[in-house]
Amino acid sequence: MNKDRYQVLVSGKEIAIKQEPDKTLLENLEDNKVEIHSHCREGFCGTCRTRLISGEVDYIIDPLAYIDDDEILPCCCKAVSDITIEIN
Amino acid sequence: MKYTTFSPVNNDALTEPMFFGNPVNVARYDQQKHAIFEKLIEKQISFFWRPEEVDVSKDRLDFQQLSDSEKHIFISNLKYQTLLDSVQGRSPNIAFLPIISIPELETWVETWSFFETIHSRSYTHILRNLFTDPSEIFSDIVDNQHIKKRAEDISQYYDDLIFYTQIWQTHGLGEHTIQGETYNITMRELKKKLYLCMNSVNALEAIRFYVSFACTFAFAERELMEGNSKIIRLIARDENLHLTSTQHILNLWAKGKDDPEMAEIAEECKEEAAQIFMSAVEQEKQWAHYLFERGSMIGLNQDILCQYVEFIANHRMSAIGLGQPFEVTSNPLPWMNNYLHSDNVQVAPQESEISSYLVGQIDSEVNADDFGDFDL
Ligand code: FES
Ligand SMILES: [Fe+2]
Ligand SMILES: [Fe+2]
């Protein structure tokens, strides 16, 4: 089921944030003052590479940067469930 | 094995390793062993730009206002970048193309190198605007000790791989004596040279530009040399994509998703790979020292630049499984990100220069008033 708000748990800092539906996960994290590094904001540089511990995301742009199986690129995806992530 | 420009073997490219399999014959992209390289080609081509599209004429006035130490910083960085792109404009082609075995990777390398030549041409565009005769600047790249030292470090892994490949392709595997030196050519040794070379290229694309980038964008933060900054932003966007490609290659090997022998070599040479990266970090810090030895510039100093190099290195090293060796955890130059953001680098059509105008302007007087409140 598609809700338009999800809980995003940033481990280490243990803060829960709301995912605004029309923003990328990266933008949502920034709006919530989470320190996350980004360059291209378009999925090709890998700077925003983040570990997804639980939950699911959907890509708006095809990610080109290298990511491991348990990693996501917040600059080009959205949460589609409650998620827990760990920022490098 | 002798290189052939069109291998008659009717092989299945989907079963070839990225390197050291059969040479590529048909340049086809309807099927891909590693689809990522085709996507990178598309992305890179979508970035196409020409240095002449960026108006750098206002920079000439800004440059005259810079202090001597700032001029030293600006020009030295341009020299270093010219060196890097001179190497990158030819070396991936010469070193990798003769040993690549899949068409999408072959075309990626050619596309990548082509963009490095755009970078090289843009340094001439920038320098011609600043100096009536930039030859002194260019010739110092081969004479200046600090630049020379870097050139050696950058070219040695390429040269080594190229030389061993040449011996292999002309004489085959085995022991060969060439001009009094004996070389033992084994496939393992060739692959090891390739692995180390790829790590050195990866480190180059990952961090070697960032000291220069930081200086350029620090000038731009003060609204100085903004034409130059616009060009460097376009270059930085390309470099990020190049880095992505070398990270993919290294990870495909390490995760056993390509040639299984390369996975063994990756494991065996992990220390050496980390060492290549660490010494690139060290050299960049020395470069920062050289830049600031005649005085700092507003907004930047040697310490903060070195921290930035460490910060970037942490990210880049962890992307290829080398961990995060440095303490620094938060970005010491957060404003850098604004200049590395892909959306901020579009070239507006009204900024395009007609090249005939460009040639003419070199000899013409430019006054600050001519620009009024013209904004870049
Ligand atoms: S910021 Fe470049 S991949 Fe996310
Ligand atoms: Fe380049
Ligand atoms: Fe590059």
Coordinates of C-alpha atoms and ligand atoms in Angstrom, one line a residue:
Chain A
M1 CA 0.0 0.0 0.0
N2 CA 1.3 3.5 -0.9
K3 CA 1.3 5.9 2.0
D4 CA 2.7 9.3 1.4
R5 CA 4.6 9.6 4.7
Y6 CA 7.2 7.2 6.1
Q7 CA 9.4 7.0 9.1
V8 CA 13.1 7.3 8.3
L9 CA 15.3 6.2 11.2
V10 CA 18.9 7.4 10.9
S11 CA 20.9 5.0 13.1
G12 CA 23.6 6.3 15.2
K13 CA 21.6 9.5 15.6
E14 CA 18.4 7.7 16.2
I15 CA 16.1 10.4 14.7
A16 CA 12.9 9.7 13.0
I17 CA 12.0 11.9 10.1
K18 CA 9.0 12.1 7.8
Q19 CA 9.4 11.4 4.1
E20 CA 7.7 14.2 2.1
P21 CA 6.2 12.5 -0.9
D22 CA 7.5 14.9 -3.6
K23 CA 11.1 15.0 -2.4
T24 CA 14.0 12.7 -2.7
L25 CA 15.2 10.9 0.4
L26 CA 18.3 13.1 0.3
E27 CA 16.2 16.3 0.4
N28 CA 14.1 14.9 3.2
L29 CA 17.2 14.1 5.2
E30 CA 18.6 17.6 4.6
D31 CA 15.3 19.2 5.6
N32 CA 15.6 17.4 8.8
K33 CA 19.2 18.7 9.4
V34 CA 20.8 15.3 8.9
E35 CA 24.4 15.7 7.8
I36 CA 24.7 13.9 4.5
H37 CA 27.3 14.5 1.9
S38 CA 26.3 14.9 -1.8
H39 CA 27.8 16.1 -5.0
C40 CA 25.9 15.3 -8.2
R41 CA 22.4 14.8 -6.7
E42 CA 21.6 12.8 -9.8
G43 CA 22.8 9.3 -9.0
F44 CA 26.1 9.1 -10.8
C45 CA 28.9 10.1 -8.4
G46 CA 28.2 7.9 -5.4
T47 CA 28.9 10.6 -2.8
C48 CA 25.6 10.1 -1.0
R49 CA 26.0 6.3 -0.7
T50 CA 24.2 5.1 2.4
R51 CA 23.5 1.8 4.0
L52 CA 19.9 0.6 4.0
I53 CA 19.4 -1.5 7.1
S54 CA 15.7 -2.2 6.7
G55 CA 12.8 -1.1 4.5
E56 CA 12.5 -0.3 0.9
V57 CA 13.2 2.5 -1.6
D58 CA 12.2 3.2 -5.1
Y59 CA 14.5 4.9 -7.6
I60 CA 13.3 8.0 -9.5
I61 CA 16.5 8.1 -11.6
D62 CA 18.4 5.0 -12.6
P63 CA 21.4 4.9 -10.2
L64 CA 24.8 4.8 -12.1
A65 CA 27.2 5.1 -9.2
Y66 CA 28.6 1.9 -7.7
I67 CA 26.7 0.7 -4.6
D68 CA 26.9 -2.5 -2.7
D69 CA 23.9 -4.8 -2.4
D70 CA 22.9 -3.2 1.0
E71 CA 23.4 0.4 -0.1
I72 CA 21.3 3.1 -1.6
L73 CA 21.7 6.5 -3.3
P74 CA 19.4 8.8 -1.4
C75 CA 19.8 11.6 -4.0
C76 CA 17.7 9.7 -6.5
C77 CA 15.3 7.5 -4.5
K78 CA 12.3 7.8 -2.2
A79 CA 11.3 5.7 0.7
V80 CA 8.4 3.4 0.0
S81 CA 8.1 1.9 3.4
D82 CA 9.5 2.9 6.9
I83 CA 13.2 2.6 6.6
T84 CA 16.3 2.5 8.8
I85 CA 19.5 3.8 7.3
E86 CA 23.1 4.3 8.3
I87 CA 25.1 7.3 6.9
N88 CA 28.8 6.8 6.3
Chain B
M1 CA 49.0 -12.7 -28.1
K2 CA 49.2 -10.4 -31.2
Y3 CA 46.7 -7.6 -31.2
T4 CA 44.2 -7.5 -34.0
T5 CA 41.9 -4.7 -34.9
F6 CA 39.2 -7.1 -35.9
S7 CA 39.4 -10.6 -34.4
P8 CA 38.0 -13.3 -36.8
V9 CA 37.1 -15.5 -33.8
N10 CA 33.3 -15.7 -33.7
N11 CA 33.2 -15.4 -29.9
D12 CA 30.4 -14.6 -27.5
A13 CA 31.3 -11.3 -25.9
L14 CA 28.9 -12.0 -23.1
T15 CA 31.3 -14.7 -21.8
E16 CA 34.4 -12.6 -22.2
P17 CA 36.1 -11.0 -19.2
M18 CA 36.5 -7.2 -19.3
F19 CA 40.2 -7.5 -20.0
F20 CA 42.6 -10.1 -21.5
G21 CA 40.1 -12.2 -23.3
N22 CA 39.6 -12.1 -27.0
P23 CA 40.1 -8.7 -28.6
V24 CA 36.8 -7.0 -29.5
N25 CA 35.5 -7.5 -33.0
V26 CA 32.0 -6.2 -33.6
A27 CA 31.1 -2.9 -31.8
R28 CA 27.6 -3.9 -30.8
Y29 CA 25.6 -2.7 -27.9
D30 CA 22.4 -4.6 -28.3
Q31 CA 23.7 -7.0 -25.7
Q32 CA 25.9 -6.2 -22.9
K33 CA 27.9 -8.1 -20.4
H34 CA 28.2 -5.2 -18.1
A35 CA 25.4 -2.8 -18.9
I36 CA 26.7 -0.1 -16.6
F37 CA 29.3 1.0 -19.2
E38 CA 26.7 1.6 -21.8
K39 CA 24.8 3.7 -19.3
L40 CA 28.0 5.7 -18.5
I41 CA 28.5 6.3 -22.2
E42 CA 25.0 7.7 -22.5
K43 CA 25.4 9.9 -19.5
Q44 CA 28.8 11.2 -20.5
I45 CA 27.6 12.1 -24.0
S46 CA 24.6 13.9 -22.5
F47 CA 27.2 16.1 -20.6
F48 CA 28.8 17.2 -23.8
W49 CA 30.1 20.8 -23.6
R50 CA 32.6 23.0 -25.3
P51 CA 35.0 25.4 -23.5
E52 CA 34.1 28.1 -26.0
E53 CA 30.6 28.2 -24.6
V54 CA 31.8 29.7 -21.4
D55 CA 32.7 33.3 -21.4
V56 CA 36.0 33.8 -19.5
S57 CA 36.7 37.3 -20.6
K58 CA 35.9 38.9 -17.2
D59 CA 38.4 36.7 -15.6
R60 CA 41.2 38.7 -17.2
L61 CA 40.3 41.7 -15.1
D62 CA 39.9 39.6 -12.0
F63 CA 43.3 38.0 -12.5
Q64 CA 45.0 41.4 -12.6
Q65 CA 43.5 42.2 -9.2
L66 CA 44.8 39.0 -7.5
S67 CA 47.8 39.2 -5.1
D68 CA 51.0 37.5 -6.2
S69 CA 50.4 34.5 -3.9
E70 CA 46.9 34.1 -5.3
K71 CA 48.2 34.3 -8.9
H72 CA 50.7 31.6 -7.9
I73 CA 47.9 29.4 -6.6
F74 CA 45.7 29.9 -9.6
I75 CA 48.3 29.3 -12.2
S76 CA 50.0 26.4 -10.5
N77 CA 46.6 24.6 -10.2
L78 CA 46.0 25.2 -13.9
K79 CA 49.4 23.7 -14.7
Y80 CA 48.7 20.6 -12.5
Q81 CA 45.3 20.1 -14.1
T82 CA 46.8 20.5 -17.5
L83 CA 49.2 17.7 -16.6
L84 CA 46.5 15.4 -15.3
D85 CA 44.3 15.8 -18.4
S86 CA 47.3 15.5 -20.7
V87 CA 47.9 12.0 -19.2
Q88 CA 44.2 11.1 -19.0
G89 CA 43.5 12.2 -22.6
R90 CA 45.7 9.5 -24.0
S91 CA 46.6 6.9 -21.4
P92 CA 43.3 5.0 -20.9
N93 CA 43.2 4.6 -24.7
I94 CA 46.8 3.4 -25.0
A95 CA 46.9 1.2 -21.9
F96 CA 43.4 -0.3 -21.8
L97 CA 42.1 -0.5 -25.4
P98 CA 44.6 -3.1 -26.6
I99 CA 43.6 -5.5 -23.7
I100 CA 39.8 -4.8 -23.5
S101 CA 37.5 -7.7 -24.5
I102 CA 34.0 -6.3 -24.4
P103 CA 32.6 -3.6 -26.7
E104 CA 30.7 -1.5 -24.2
L105 CA 33.9 -1.1 -22.1
E106 CA 36.0 -0.3 -25.1
T107 CA 33.6 2.5 -26.2
W108 CA 33.3 3.8 -22.6
V109 CA 37.1 4.2 -22.5
E110 CA 37.1 6.0 -25.8
T111 CA 34.3 8.3 -24.7
W112 CA 36.0 8.9 -21.3
S113 CA 39.3 9.8 -23.0
F114 CA 37.6 12.1 -25.5
F115 CA 36.1 14.1 -22.6
E116 CA 39.6 14.4 -21.1
T117 CA 40.7 16.1 -24.3
I118 CA 37.9 18.6 -23.9
H119 CA 39.3 19.4 -20.5
S120 CA 42.7 19.9 -22.0
R121 CA 41.4 22.2 -24.6
S122 CA 39.6 24.2 -22.0
Y123 CA 42.9 25.0 -20.2
T124 CA 44.1 26.6 -23.4
H125 CA 40.9 28.5 -23.6
I126 CA 41.3 29.8 -20.0
L127 CA 45.1 30.6 -20.4
R128 CA 44.8 32.3 -23.8
N129 CA 42.3 34.7 -22.2
L130 CA 44.7 35.5 -19.4
F131 CA 48.0 35.8 -21.3
T132 CA 48.8 37.0 -24.7
D133 CA 51.3 34.2 -24.9
P134 CA 50.7 31.2 -22.6
S135 CA 53.7 29.2 -23.8
E136 CA 55.7 29.9 -20.7
I137 CA 53.0 28.4 -18.5
F138 CA 52.8 25.2 -20.7
S139 CA 56.5 24.7 -20.8
D140 CA 56.9 25.0 -17.1
I141 CA 54.7 21.9 -16.7
V142 CA 57.7 19.8 -18.0
D143 CA 60.3 21.9 -16.1
N144 CA 58.7 22.6 -12.7
Q145 CA 60.0 20.1 -10.1
H146 CA 56.7 19.9 -8.1
I147 CA 54.7 19.1 -11.2
K148 CA 57.3 16.8 -12.6
K149 CA 57.3 14.7 -9.5
R150 CA 53.5 14.3 -9.8
A151 CA 53.8 13.4 -13.5
E152 CA 56.1 10.5 -12.6
D153 CA 53.8 9.1 -9.9
I154 CA 50.8 9.3 -12.3
S155 CA 52.4 7.9 -15.4
Q156 CA 54.5 5.0 -13.9
Y157 CA 51.6 2.5 -13.5
Y158 CA 50.3 3.2 -16.9
D159 CA 53.8 3.0 -18.5
D160 CA 54.5 -0.3 -16.7
L161 CA 51.2 -1.9 -17.9
I162 CA 51.7 -0.5 -21.5
F163 CA 55.3 -1.9 -21.7
Y164 CA 54.4 -5.4 -20.4
T165 CA 51.4 -5.5 -22.7
Q166 CA 53.7 -4.6 -25.7
I167 CA 56.1 -7.4 -24.8
W168 CA 53.3 -9.8 -24.4
Q169 CA 51.6 -8.8 -27.7
T170 CA 54.8 -8.9 -29.7
H171 CA 56.7 -11.8 -28.0
G172 CA 54.0 -13.8 -26.2
L173 CA 54.2 -15.3 -22.7
G174 CA 57.5 -16.5 -21.3
E175 CA 61.0 -15.0 -20.6
H176 CA 62.2 -12.4 -23.0
T177 CA 65.4 -10.3 -23.0
I178 CA 64.9 -6.8 -24.4
Q179 CA 67.8 -4.4 -24.6
G180 CA 69.8 -6.5 -22.0
E181 CA 66.9 -6.7 -19.5
T182 CA 65.0 -9.9 -18.9
Y183 CA 61.3 -9.9 -18.4
N184 CA 59.2 -12.8 -17.3
I185 CA 55.8 -12.3 -18.9
T186 CA 53.0 -14.3 -17.3
M187 CA 49.2 -13.7 -17.5
R188 CA 49.2 -13.3 -13.7
E189 CA 51.8 -10.6 -13.9
L190 CA 50.0 -8.8 -16.6
K191 CA 46.8 -8.8 -14.7
K192 CA 48.5 -7.6 -11.6
K193 CA 49.9 -4.7 -13.5
L194 CA 46.4 -3.9 -14.8
Y195 CA 45.0 -4.1 -11.3
L196 CA 47.6 -1.7 -9.9
C197 CA 47.2 0.6 -12.8
M198 CA 43.4 0.7 -12.4
N199 CA 43.9 1.6 -8.7
S200 CA 46.2 4.4 -9.6
V201 CA 43.7 5.8 -12.2
N202 CA 40.9 5.4 -9.6
A203 CA 42.9 7.4 -7.1
L204 CA 43.7 10.1 -9.7
E205 CA 40.0 10.6 -10.6
A206 CA 39.0 10.3 -7.0
I207 CA 41.2 12.9 -5.3
R208 CA 43.9 14.4 -7.4
F209 CA 41.7 17.2 -8.8
Y210 CA 40.2 18.2 -5.5
V211 CA 42.9 20.6 -4.1
S212 CA 42.7 22.5 -7.4
F213 CA 38.9 22.4 -7.4
A214 CA 38.7 23.8 -3.9
C215 CA 41.0 26.7 -4.8
T216 CA 38.9 27.5 -7.9
F217 CA 35.7 27.4 -6.0
A218 CA 37.1 29.5 -3.2
F219 CA 37.9 32.2 -5.7
A220 CA 34.3 31.9 -7.1
E221 CA 32.9 32.2 -3.5
R222 CA 34.5 35.7 -3.6
E223 CA 33.0 36.2 -7.1
L224 CA 36.4 36.0 -8.7
M225 CA 37.5 34.1 -11.8
E226 CA 33.9 32.9 -12.3
G227 CA 34.3 32.0 -16.0
N228 CA 37.1 29.6 -14.9
S229 CA 35.0 28.3 -12.1
K230 CA 32.2 27.5 -14.6
I231 CA 34.5 25.5 -16.7
I232 CA 36.0 23.7 -13.7
R233 CA 32.4 22.8 -12.6
L234 CA 31.8 21.1 -16.0
I235 CA 35.2 19.3 -15.6
A236 CA 34.3 18.2 -12.1
R237 CA 31.0 16.7 -13.2
D238 CA 32.9 14.6 -15.8
E239 CA 35.5 13.5 -13.4
N240 CA 32.9 12.3 -11.0
L241 CA 31.6 10.1 -13.8
H242 CA 35.0 8.8 -14.6
L243 CA 35.5 7.9 -11.0
T244 CA 32.3 6.0 -11.0
S245 CA 33.6 3.9 -13.9
T246 CA 36.8 2.9 -12.2
Q247 CA 35.0 2.1 -9.0
H248 CA 32.7 -0.2 -11.0
I249 CA 35.6 -2.0 -12.6
L250 CA 37.4 -2.5 -9.3
N251 CA 34.3 -3.7 -7.6
L252 CA 33.3 -6.0 -10.4
W253 CA 36.7 -7.6 -10.0
A254 CA 36.8 -7.7 -6.2
K255 CA 33.3 -9.2 -6.0
G256 CA 34.1 -12.0 -8.4
K257 CA 31.6 -10.7 -11.0
D258 CA 34.1 -10.7 -13.9
D259 CA 37.4 -12.5 -14.2
P260 CA 37.8 -14.9 -11.1
E261 CA 41.6 -14.5 -11.3
M262 CA 41.2 -10.7 -10.9
A263 CA 39.2 -11.4 -7.7
E264 CA 42.3 -13.3 -6.3
I265 CA 44.6 -10.5 -7.4
A266 CA 42.4 -7.9 -5.7
E267 CA 42.6 -9.9 -2.5
E268 CA 46.4 -10.4 -2.9
C269 CA 47.2 -6.8 -3.7
K270 CA 44.8 -5.1 -1.3
E271 CA 47.7 -3.6 0.7
E272 CA 49.4 -2.3 -2.4
A273 CA 46.1 -0.8 -3.6
A274 CA 45.6 1.0 -0.3
Q275 CA 49.2 2.2 -0.5
I276 CA 48.7 3.7 -4.0
F277 CA 45.7 5.6 -2.6
M278 CA 47.5 6.8 0.5
S279 CA 50.5 8.1 -1.4
A280 CA 48.2 10.0 -3.7
V281 CA 46.7 11.6 -0.6
E282 CA 50.2 12.4 0.7
Q283 CA 51.1 14.0 -2.7
E284 CA 48.0 16.1 -2.7
K285 CA 48.8 17.4 0.8
Q286 CA 52.3 18.3 -0.4
W287 CA 50.7 20.1 -3.3
A288 CA 48.6 22.1 -0.9
H289 CA 51.8 23.0 0.9
Y290 CA 53.5 24.1 -2.3
L291 CA 50.5 26.2 -3.3
F292 CA 50.4 28.1 -0.1
E293 CA 54.1 28.5 0.6
R294 CA 54.0 32.1 -0.8
G295 CA 51.0 33.0 1.3
S296 CA 47.4 31.9 1.6
M297 CA 44.2 33.0 0.0
I298 CA 41.0 34.2 1.6
G299 CA 38.8 31.3 2.7
L300 CA 41.4 28.6 2.4
N301 CA 44.6 27.5 4.0
Q302 CA 46.8 24.5 3.9
D303 CA 45.3 22.8 7.0
I304 CA 41.8 23.0 5.9
L305 CA 42.7 21.8 2.4
C306 CA 44.5 18.8 3.8
Q307 CA 41.5 17.9 5.9
Y308 CA 39.3 18.2 2.9
V309 CA 41.6 15.8 1.0
E310 CA 41.3 13.3 3.9
F311 CA 37.6 13.7 4.0
I312 CA 37.2 13.0 0.3
A313 CA 39.7 10.1 0.5
N314 CA 37.6 8.5 3.3
H315 CA 34.6 8.4 1.0
R316 CA 36.4 7.3 -2.1
M317 CA 38.4 4.6 -0.3
S318 CA 35.4 3.1 1.4
A319 CA 33.7 2.9 -2.0
I320 CA 36.3 0.3 -3.1
G321 CA 36.5 -1.6 0.1
L322 CA 39.6 0.1 1.5
G323 CA 37.9 1.5 4.7
Q324 CA 38.1 5.0 6.0
P325 CA 41.6 5.5 7.3
F326 CA 41.3 9.2 8.3
E327 CA 39.7 10.7 11.5
V328 CA 37.9 13.6 9.8
T329 CA 34.1 12.9 9.8
S330 CA 32.4 16.1 8.7
N331 CA 33.0 18.1 5.6
P332 CA 35.5 20.9 6.3
L333 CA 34.5 22.8 3.1
P334 CA 30.7 22.3 2.9
W335 CA 30.3 25.1 0.3
M336 CA 32.2 22.8 -2.2
N337 CA 29.1 20.7 -2.6
N338 CA 27.2 23.6 -4.3
Y339 CA 29.8 23.7 -7.0
L340 CA 29.8 19.9 -7.5
H341 CA 26.0 19.7 -7.9
S342 CA 25.1 18.6 -11.4
D343 CA 22.1 21.0 -11.8
N344 CA 24.2 24.0 -11.2
V345 CA 26.4 23.6 -14.2
Q346 CA 24.1 24.3 -17.2
V347 CA 25.6 26.7 -19.7
A348 CA 23.1 29.4 -20.6
P349 CA 22.9 30.1 -24.3
Q350 CA 23.4 33.8 -23.9
E351 CA 26.8 33.1 -22.4
S352 CA 28.1 31.4 -25.5
E353 CA 30.9 33.1 -27.2
I354 CA 31.3 33.2 -31.0
S355 CA 34.8 31.9 -31.5
S356 CA 35.8 34.7 -33.9
Y357 CA 35.0 37.2 -31.2
L358 CA 37.1 35.1 -28.9
V359 CA 40.2 35.3 -31.1
G360 CA 39.7 39.0 -31.5
Q361 CA 39.3 39.8 -27.9
I362 CA 42.8 38.5 -27.0
D363 CA 44.4 41.7 -28.2
S364 CA 41.7 44.1 -27.3
E365 CA 41.5 46.2 -24.2
V366 CA 38.9 45.2 -21.7
N367 CA 37.7 47.7 -19.1
A368 CA 35.7 46.9 -16.0
D369 CA 33.0 49.4 -17.1
D370 CA 32.4 47.4 -20.2
F371 CA 30.8 44.7 -18.1
G372 CA 28.5 46.9 -16.1
D373 CA 26.5 44.7 -13.8
F374 CA 27.0 41.7 -16.1
D375 CA 26.7 38.6 -14.0
L376 CA 28.0 35.1 -14.7
Ligands
FES1 S1 25.0 12.8 -4.8 FE1 25.9 11.8 -6.5 S2 25.1 9.8 -6.3 FE2 24.0 10.8 -4.8
FE2 FE 39.7 15.4 -16.9
FE3 FE 38.9 12.1 -15.7

